[in-house]
C-alpha cells in the first residue's frame, strides 16, 4: 500500500523570507560563481598591496564580491517579497501531497506535480526541509500536524531522494 502525506499550511511572511534567504544561500554555495568571487577579491587585495597606483580593476575586483553578496542576500529577497505581496500570496494556503509516485504542490496560482527522479537533494535546517530540483522547495516544520507525520515524511524522502542531509532524530 502506498503511503501518502498531505500538508496544508499558510506560511507567514517572516518565515517565507527566512526560507527564501536559506534557499538563496544554498544556491549561492552551489553556484560556480563562488570560487570566481573569491579569486576576484584576492586579485583586488594583491593589486592594492602592490606599491603601484590603485587601478580601476583593483577597485572593481575588491568591490564586486561585496556587491554580489548584497545582491544575493538583500536585493533578491526584497524583490521576491514584493512579488509575493503583489501576487497576493502572503496569506495563501499551500497544499503538499507526498506519495510514492510523486510530489504535488498547489497554491492559489499554480499546481505542480513532480516525479521523484527530478529531486537532486533534500536538506533539513532548524525550521525547514529543503528539497532541491533546479531550485529549492521549502517546507516549514510547522506544517506537520504531528511528529508521526513528520517521521513518515522523512521516510518517504529517504526512500526517493538519493542525497539526503537530515539531522539525527
mmCIF file of C-alpha atoms in Angstrom:
data_model
loop_
_atom_site.group_PDB
_atom_site.id
_atom_site.type_symbol
_atom_site.label_atom_id
_atom_site.label_comp_id
_atom_site.label_asym_id
_atom_site.label_seq_id
_atom_site.Cartn_x
_atom_site.Cartn_y
_atom_site.Cartn_z
ATOM 1 C CA UNK A 1 0.000 0.000 0.000
ATOM 2 C CA UNK A 2 1.275 3.426 -0.932
ATOM 3 C CA UNK A 3 1.841 5.915 1.869
ATOM 4 C CA UNK A 4 0.545 9.445 1.286
ATOM 5 C CA UNK A 5 1.196 12.557 3.368
ATOM 6 C CA UNK A 6 -0.837 15.726 2.908
ATOM 7 C CA UNK A 7 0.285 19.061 4.353
ATOM 8 C CA UNK A 8 -1.765 22.270 4.301
ATOM 9 C CA UNK A 9 -0.306 25.465 5.659
ATOM 10 C CA UNK A 10 -0.175 29.205 5.287
ATOM 11 C CA UNK A 11 3.366 30.446 5.640
ATOM 12 C CA UNK A 12 3.743 33.790 7.439
ATOM 13 C CA UNK A 13 5.763 36.398 5.544
ATOM 14 C CA UNK A 14 8.584 36.307 8.104
ATOM 15 C CA UNK A 15 9.012 32.531 7.660
ATOM 16 C CA UNK A 16 8.692 32.839 3.896
ATOM 17 C CA UNK A 17 11.514 35.415 3.835
ATOM 18 C CA UNK A 18 13.672 33.312 6.126
ATOM 19 C CA UNK A 19 13.159 30.297 3.865
ATOM 20 C CA UNK A 20 13.999 32.354 0.785
ATOM 21 C CA UNK A 21 17.240 33.541 2.408
ATOM 22 C CA UNK A 22 18.162 29.930 3.128
ATOM 23 C CA UNK A 23 17.347 28.954 -0.438
ATOM 24 C CA UNK A 24 19.415 31.789 -1.878
ATOM 25 C CA UNK A 25 22.314 30.944 0.437
ATOM 26 C CA UNK A 26 22.326 27.275 -0.642
ATOM 27 C CA UNK A 27 22.016 28.257 -4.295
ATOM 28 C CA UNK A 28 24.874 30.715 -3.825
ATOM 29 C CA UNK A 29 27.030 27.982 -2.263
ATOM 30 C CA UNK A 30 26.244 25.699 -5.224
ATOM 31 C CA UNK A 31 26.888 28.450 -7.726
ATOM 32 C CA UNK A 32 30.001 28.270 -9.869
ATOM 33 C CA UNK A 33 30.488 31.999 -9.268
ATOM 34 C CA UNK A 34 31.540 31.423 -5.652
ATOM 35 C CA UNK A 35 35.162 30.481 -6.495
ATOM 36 C CA UNK A 36 35.249 33.297 -9.047
ATOM 37 C CA UNK A 37 34.193 35.829 -6.420
ATOM 38 C CA UNK A 38 36.931 34.659 -4.071
ATOM 39 C CA UNK A 39 39.567 34.816 -6.827
ATOM 40 C CA UNK A 40 38.334 38.274 -7.868
ATOM 41 C CA UNK A 41 38.550 39.511 -4.270
ATOM 42 C CA UNK A 42 42.059 38.075 -3.816
ATOM 43 C CA UNK A 43 43.222 39.708 -7.066
ATOM 44 C CA UNK A 44 41.904 43.019 -5.767
ATOM 45 C CA UNK A 45 43.789 42.575 -2.500
ATOM 46 C CA UNK A 46 47.016 41.764 -4.382
ATOM 47 C CA UNK A 47 46.569 44.787 -6.646
ATOM 48 C CA UNK A 48 46.054 47.032 -3.638
ATOM 49 C CA UNK A 49 49.069 45.633 -1.753
ATOM 50 C CA UNK A 50 51.418 46.108 -4.724
ATOM 51 C CA UNK A 51 53.013 49.575 -4.339
ATOM 52 C CA UNK A 52 51.656 50.799 -7.661
ATOM 53 C CA UNK A 53 48.878 53.330 -8.088
ATOM 54 C CA UNK A 54 45.461 51.797 -7.389
ATOM 55 C CA UNK A 55 43.814 50.718 -10.634
ATOM 56 C CA UNK A 56 40.139 50.672 -11.523
ATOM 57 C CA UNK A 57 40.390 46.921 -11.924
ATOM 58 C CA UNK A 58 41.694 46.597 -8.358
ATOM 59 C CA UNK A 59 38.806 48.642 -7.007
ATOM 60 C CA UNK A 60 36.319 46.637 -9.092
ATOM 61 C CA UNK A 61 37.878 43.328 -8.042
ATOM 62 C CA UNK A 62 37.553 44.286 -4.372
ATOM 63 C CA UNK A 63 34.027 45.712 -4.621
ATOM 64 C CA UNK A 64 32.408 43.143 -6.937
ATOM 65 C CA UNK A 65 32.140 40.297 -4.377
ATOM 66 C CA UNK A 66 30.646 42.664 -1.786
ATOM 67 C CA UNK A 67 28.050 43.985 -4.244
ATOM 68 C CA UNK A 68 27.289 40.458 -5.420
ATOM 69 C CA UNK A 69 26.698 39.258 -1.847
ATOM 70 C CA UNK A 70 24.439 42.257 -1.188
ATOM 71 C CA UNK A 71 22.520 41.433 -4.373
ATOM 72 C CA UNK A 72 22.054 37.774 -3.384
ATOM 73 C CA UNK A 73 21.315 38.265 0.306
ATOM 74 C CA UNK A 74 19.424 41.591 0.286
ATOM 75 C CA UNK A 75 18.112 42.695 -3.101
ATOM 76 C CA UNK A 76 16.772 39.354 -4.384
ATOM 77 C CA UNK A 77 14.782 38.664 -1.180
ATOM 78 C CA UNK A 78 13.362 42.213 -1.295
ATOM 79 C CA UNK A 79 12.287 41.730 -4.902
ATOM 80 C CA UNK A 80 10.820 38.317 -4.053
ATOM 81 C CA UNK A 81 8.894 39.836 -1.128
ATOM 82 C CA UNK A 82 7.492 42.492 -3.453
ATOM 83 C CA UNK A 83 6.387 39.804 -5.945
ATOM 84 C CA UNK A 84 4.754 37.727 -3.190
ATOM 85 C CA UNK A 85 2.817 40.753 -1.942
ATOM 86 C CA UNK A 86 1.923 41.849 -5.479
ATOM 87 C CA UNK A 87 0.523 38.407 -6.331
ATOM 88 C CA UNK A 88 -1.405 38.183 -3.062
ATOM 89 C CA UNK A 89 0.418 35.093 -1.786
ATOM 90 C CA UNK A 90 1.093 36.478 1.695
ATOM 91 C CA UNK A 91 -1.858 34.659 3.247
ATOM 92 C CA UNK A 92 -2.330 31.947 0.631
ATOM 93 C CA UNK A 93 -2.621 28.308 1.689
ATOM 94 C CA UNK A 94 -0.241 25.798 0.119
ATOM 95 C CA UNK A 95 -1.085 22.116 -0.248
ATOM 96 C CA UNK A 96 1.666 19.479 -0.457
ATOM 97 C CA UNK A 97 0.978 15.805 -1.193
ATOM 98 C CA UNK A 98 3.835 13.334 -0.892
ATOM 99 C CA UNK A 99 3.216 9.836 -2.232
ATOM 100 C CA UNK A 100 5.348 7.026 -3.606
ATOM 101 C CA UNK A 101 4.599 8.241 -7.147
ATOM 102 C CA UNK A 102 5.172 11.984 -6.953
ATOM 103 C CA UNK A 103 5.058 15.265 -5.078
ATOM 104 C CA UNK A 104 2.069 17.521 -5.732
ATOM 105 C CA UNK A 105 2.210 21.225 -4.811
ATOM 106 C CA UNK A 106 -0.822 23.530 -5.094
ATOM 107 C CA UNK A 107 -1.362 27.151 -4.208
ATOM 108 C CA UNK A 108 -3.850 29.731 -5.438
ATOM 109 C CA UNK A 109 -1.826 30.452 -8.601
ATOM 110 C CA UNK A 110 -0.428 27.092 -9.641
ATOM 111 C CA UNK A 111 -0.385 23.339 -9.366
ATOM 112 C CA UNK A 112 2.726 21.233 -9.942
ATOM 113 C CA UNK A 113 3.275 17.513 -9.998
ATOM 114 C CA UNK A 114 6.913 16.438 -9.740
ATOM 115 C CA UNK A 115 8.264 12.905 -10.121
ATOM 116 C CA UNK A 116 10.781 11.799 -7.518
ATOM 117 C CA UNK A 117 13.518 11.391 -10.149
ATOM 118 C CA UNK A 118 13.608 15.183 -10.553
ATOM 119 C CA UNK A 119 14.782 15.748 -6.966
ATOM 120 C CA UNK A 120 18.540 16.006 -6.517
ATOM 121 C CA UNK A 121 18.827 16.635 -2.794
ATOM 122 C CA UNK A 122 16.945 17.060 0.467
ATOM 123 C CA UNK A 123 18.209 19.090 3.445
ATOM 124 C CA UNK A 124 16.971 19.788 6.906
ATOM 125 C CA UNK A 125 17.538 23.085 8.686
ATOM 126 C CA UNK A 126 16.363 24.232 12.093
ATOM 127 C CA UNK A 127 12.933 25.318 10.788
ATOM 128 C CA UNK A 128 12.603 23.909 7.249
ATOM 129 C CA UNK A 129 13.022 20.960 4.946
ATOM 130 C CA UNK A 130 14.536 21.999 1.612
ATOM 131 C CA UNK A 131 14.010 19.829 -1.462
ATOM 132 C CA UNK A 132 16.157 20.658 -4.490
ATOM 133 C CA UNK A 133 15.121 20.221 -8.089
ATOM 134 C CA UNK A 134 16.727 23.042 -10.108
ATOM 135 C CA UNK A 135 15.902 25.375 -7.226
ATOM 136 C CA UNK A 136 14.935 24.570 -3.646
ATOM 137 C CA UNK A 137 11.375 23.998 -2.472
ATOM 138 C CA UNK A 138 10.871 24.681 1.212
ATOM 139 C CA UNK A 139 8.519 23.020 3.668
ATOM 140 C CA UNK A 140 8.274 24.551 7.139
ATOM 141 C CA UNK A 141 8.437 22.097 10.010
ATOM 142 C CA UNK A 142 5.392 23.829 11.493
ATOM 143 C CA UNK A 143 3.316 22.454 8.595
ATOM 144 C CA UNK A 144 3.376 18.954 10.097
ATOM 145 C CA UNK A 145 0.398 18.075 12.281
ATOM 146 C CA UNK A 146 2.352 15.557 14.373
ATOM 147 C CA UNK A 147 5.784 14.025 14.901
ATOM 148 C CA UNK A 148 4.448 10.818 13.291
ATOM 149 C CA UNK A 149 3.522 12.729 10.124
ATOM 150 C CA UNK A 150 6.971 14.344 10.054
ATOM 151 C CA UNK A 151 8.586 10.924 10.539
ATOM 152 C CA UNK A 152 6.539 9.491 7.652
ATOM 153 C CA UNK A 153 7.610 12.448 5.506
ATOM 154 C CA UNK A 154 11.267 11.786 6.344
ATOM 155 C CA UNK A 155 10.826 8.105 5.409
ATOM 156 C CA UNK A 156 9.296 8.964 2.036
ATOM 157 C CA UNK A 157 12.110 11.443 1.323
ATOM 158 C CA UNK A 158 14.766 8.902 2.334
ATOM 159 C CA UNK A 159 13.175 6.283 0.055
ATOM 160 C CA UNK A 160 13.041 8.522 -3.010
ATOM 161 C CA UNK A 161 15.891 11.045 -2.910
ATOM 162 C CA UNK A 162 19.468 9.774 -3.127
ATOM 163 C CA UNK A 163 21.252 12.690 -1.452
ATOM 164 C CA UNK A 164 19.607 13.416 1.905
ATOM 165 C CA UNK A 165 21.101 15.561 4.676
ATOM 166 C CA UNK A 166 18.766 15.198 7.642
ATOM 167 C CA UNK A 167 19.676 15.783 11.252
ATOM 168 C CA UNK A 168 19.643 12.748 13.524
ATOM 169 C CA UNK A 169 16.347 12.336 15.338
#
